[in-house]
Amino acid sequence: MFWKKTFSGFFVFFLVFLIGSCASGETYSLEVRVLENGEPLEEVIVNVAGDKYFQGKTGEDGSLEIEGQGTMVIRPFREGYVFSPARLSVTGEEKIEFSGKKIAPNDFSDWTVSNMISSHFGVVNALDWSPCGRYLATAGRDHLILLWDMDKKEEKRAFLGHEQGINTLKWSPCGGYLASGAADGEIIVWEKATGNKVERLVGHGDWISSVDWSPEGERIVSGSWDRTIRVWAWEGAREIHRIEPEQGWIRSVAWSPGGNYLAGTGDDGTISFWDPATGTRLEKEYSVEDRVNSLAWSPEGEFLAMGLVNGYLAVKSMETDEKVFSSREHNRAIRDLEWCPGGKKLASAGEDWVIHVWNPEKGVKEASFSDIFNWVTGVSWSPDGRFLAGGCRGNVIHGWELESREKVFGIEGHDGRVYSLAWSPYGEEIASSSEDRFIRIWDAEEGRQLQSIYAHGDTVHSVDWTGDGELIGSGGFDNQVKIWTADGEEKVVFKEPRDPTERFGLFTQLIEFILGEDWYSLEGHEDWVLDVEFSPDDGYLSTAGWDGNIIIWDVQEEEKIRSVTGNPEWVRTLAWSPTGEFLAAGGGDAVIRIWGKDSGDPLIELQGHKDSVREVSWSRCGDYLVSTGFDQTTRIWDLSEGEEIGKISTVKLINAIDLSPCGRYLAQAKGEKIEILDFPGLDFLGKLESPRGNLEEVRWAPEGKKIAAGGIAFVVIWEKKSY
C-alpha cells in the first residue's frame, strides 16, 4: 500500500532529519548576529547544516549562539526579507554577521532588462557600421539583426521580423534607418530609434543577396537569386524599376557615390551598369575570370573593386576602364569588400579566414588579420577609419584598431540553446552552458564575458557553482562530469571508461568472457549527464543521467562515493535540501523520489505528475517541494504530510522553475516570458517579457534582486528598479 510506504518513508525521513549524522572533531561555539540598518533583527530563522542539522531564531539582540563541529553552512531566513550574504560557510569559532533588508510586496511591474548577453545563433552574414560611428549592426542566419553600442560594447536592440536567414544589411546615409534582405525574398526597412519595421518591400521570388541605398537615401536597389535587380522608392514600398539582366543569380549590386550608376554582377562573370533613373543598361561592361561575390565603390566613385569566388581581387578605374590594382593573396573566395572612408585603403574578407587591408594606389598590402579561425563573411570600417570589424561564420564579431594592429573587441556568445544557468554566490557573475559545448562566465553587472571554456565534447546540459565560488561543476552529452576552477581550469573529470582495455587489457576481457558479465564497475555515467548539483556544504556533487543513475561524488577526494541505481527511467533533475541532508530527483517515470544523503533506497516517493518531471526545487526551510513536468503542470508538495497541496495547469510547457531566495516567489519560464507566482499559494503576481524569444532556463540571483533567463544563444537579466 502506498500510504504504508509513505508513512514508513516519513518515519525514516524525520528520524534522519532529527538525528543527523555523527562527525568527529572538536566542538566549537559560533555567534550569529543579524542586523537591519545597524539595529538587531529578531525572529530570524537561522538554518545550520553541518555535522548535524539545527534551526534556531535570533532573540531581541539579533543574535543566536550555535555549537557544532567541522564545517557549518549558515543561512538566515525571515518572511519578507533578503539577507547579505545569503549564506556563509564557517569552520571554527568566530562571530558572523548578516545584514537584513525588508522588501515591499512586489507586482514586478518595475522590473526592467538590465543586461542582454547574446550573440548570433550561427553564421554572421553581414555587418555595417552606422554613419555616426557609435553603432554596429550585424545580421545572421538566425533571422536576427542585432544593434551593438560600440561605446559600451553591448547589445542595444534586437530587430525581429524576417522569417529566414538575413544575407545583407545596409545603413541609410542619414543613419536613421536600416535595410535588410533575407532568404525569404523580403526586404525590410527598420527605424533605428525604435527597432520597428517601417516598410516591407515585397516582390522578389528568391533570396535577397544584396541591397544598397541611393546617395540621397530615397531609393534602395536590391539583387536576388530570382535573377532580377529592382529599384524601390522605399517610402510607400513602391517598385520603380525591374531589371532582368540575364546573368543568372544576382550576387551583388552597388549604387555609385554620385548616384549616376548602378553596378551589378551575376553568375556569368560579368559586371554590368545601369542608369538608375531609367533602368536602362549602359554600354560599359567588365568581364572577369570567375563569378564575382562582392562589389565596392570607392568613396568618390572613381574606382570599383571586385572580389571573386576564386580569391582574385581587382580594382578598375571608372574613367579609363583600366585595372589599377589586383591581387591573388586570398586562396579562397572573397566574401566582402569595403573601402576605408578616406578612400586610400580597401579591406577584403575571405573564406580563407583572413582579412587583408590594401593600399591600391601604392599597390601594397598594409595589414592582415588572421586570428579569426573561421570564414569571414563581412567586413566594415568605422566612419573615422580607425577600426575594422569582421563578422564570422562561427557567430563571432571581431574588431581591430588599424594603427596598432591590436584586437580591441570580440563580441561572442553561445552558438546554440542555453540549457543551464548558475549564479556565483554573491551574484556578481553568472555561468551559462549550452549545446555549443561551452561554459561561459559573465559579469552580471556589465554583461561582459569573463571566461569562455570549451567544456565538453557535446552539449553541456548542466552547470552549478559551489557556495564559496571556487569551483564549477558541469555535465554533458559526452557522458562526462567535470569540475572546473573559477578561472576556467579543468580540475577533475569523472567519466565512463568505454573500452575494458583502458583498465586491464586482454586479461579483463578473458575474465569477463568466463564470468559472462562486466568485471569492473563504471567510474561514471553510461549516457548523457542531465543535471549536476553541489551540496550546500560543497562537500558533494550529485549527478543524474539518461542512464537512470544518480551518482554522488566526494569533491575533495575526487572520487565516487556511491551510485543510486534502479530508477525505472532517465533522471533529469536533482535538488539538495537546504540542509544538505536530503536529495530530491525527478525524471522519465513522472515520480519524485527523495533520498537521505547516506541512504540507498528512497525515503519517499511523490506521485501525481502524468508525464516526465522536468525540474524540482526546495523551499527555503525545506518543508515544501515544488516541481514542474512535461504534463504542463506545476505542483507544490507538503513534505510533512507527503501530499500535493497545490497545482496549476498551463497551455504552454513550463521549461524551468526557481524559488526566490526569500521563499516568497516562484519564477517559471514559459514560452517568451517569465511568470512570477506567489509561493506557496501560486497566485499570479506578474510577468517579465523576453526581448528575444523562448526561454529555456530561469534563476534568481542570490539576493533576490535580479532574475536571469536563457534561450537560444542569449541570456537576459532583469532587475528591480528600486527597493
Tab-separated table of C-alpha atoms in Angstrom, residues 185 187 201-214 219-234 238-245 250 252-255 262-264 274 276 279:
chain	number	residue	atom	x	y	z
A	185	GLY	CA	12.771	37.167	-50.560
A	187	ILE	CA	13.432	43.491	-47.806
A	201	LEU	CA	9.493	45.645	-49.917
A	202	VAL	CA	7.885	42.566	-51.424
A	203	GLY	CA	8.331	41.308	-54.969
A	204	HIS	CA	11.449	39.143	-55.220
A	205	GLY	CA	10.812	35.433	-55.551
A	206	ASP	CA	14.045	34.134	-54.019
A	207	TRP	CA	16.989	35.030	-51.756
A	208	ILE	CA	17.935	38.676	-51.463
A	209	SER	CA	21.693	38.652	-51.952
A	210	SER	CA	22.469	42.383	-51.833
A	211	VAL	CA	20.917	45.770	-51.000
A	212	ASP	CA	22.228	49.336	-51.233
A	213	TRP	CA	20.889	52.865	-50.710
A	214	SER	CA	20.946	55.711	-53.191
A	219	ARG	CA	15.733	54.762	-53.046
A	220	ILE	CA	17.002	51.219	-52.491
A	221	VAL	CA	18.452	48.809	-55.042
A	222	SER	CA	18.269	45.057	-54.473
A	223	GLY	CA	19.655	41.968	-56.171
A	224	SER	CA	18.202	38.484	-55.841
A	225	TRP	CA	18.618	34.860	-56.763
A	226	ASP	CA	15.393	35.252	-58.733
A	227	ARG	CA	17.743	36.751	-61.404
A	228	THR	CA	16.366	40.292	-61.112
A	229	ILE	CA	17.596	43.673	-59.906
A	230	ARG	CA	14.925	46.014	-58.550
A	231	VAL	CA	14.906	49.706	-57.665
A	232	TRP	CA	12.468	50.830	-54.963
A	233	ALA	CA	11.104	54.093	-53.598
A	234	TRP	CA	11.228	52.731	-50.088
A	238	ARG	CA	6.875	51.183	-54.483
A	239	GLU	CA	8.865	49.294	-57.130
A	240	ILE	CA	10.303	51.790	-59.668
A	241	HIS	CA	12.325	49.531	-61.989
A	242	ARG	CA	12.602	45.813	-62.528
A	243	ILE	CA	15.777	44.777	-64.369
A	244	GLU	CA	16.333	41.283	-65.796
A	245	PRO	CA	19.992	41.211	-66.863
A	250	ILE	CA	22.456	38.265	-58.911
A	252	SER	CA	25.976	41.864	-55.702
A	253	VAL	CA	24.580	45.315	-56.508
A	254	ALA	CA	26.064	48.710	-55.622
A	255	TRP	CA	24.975	52.325	-56.115
A	262	LEU	CA	24.087	51.023	-60.684
A	263	ALA	CA	26.603	48.191	-60.814
A	264	GLY	CA	25.512	44.567	-60.680
A	274	TRP	CA	22.543	50.672	-65.483
A	276	PRO	CA	19.157	54.261	-62.076
A	279	GLY	CA	16.641	51.389	-65.511
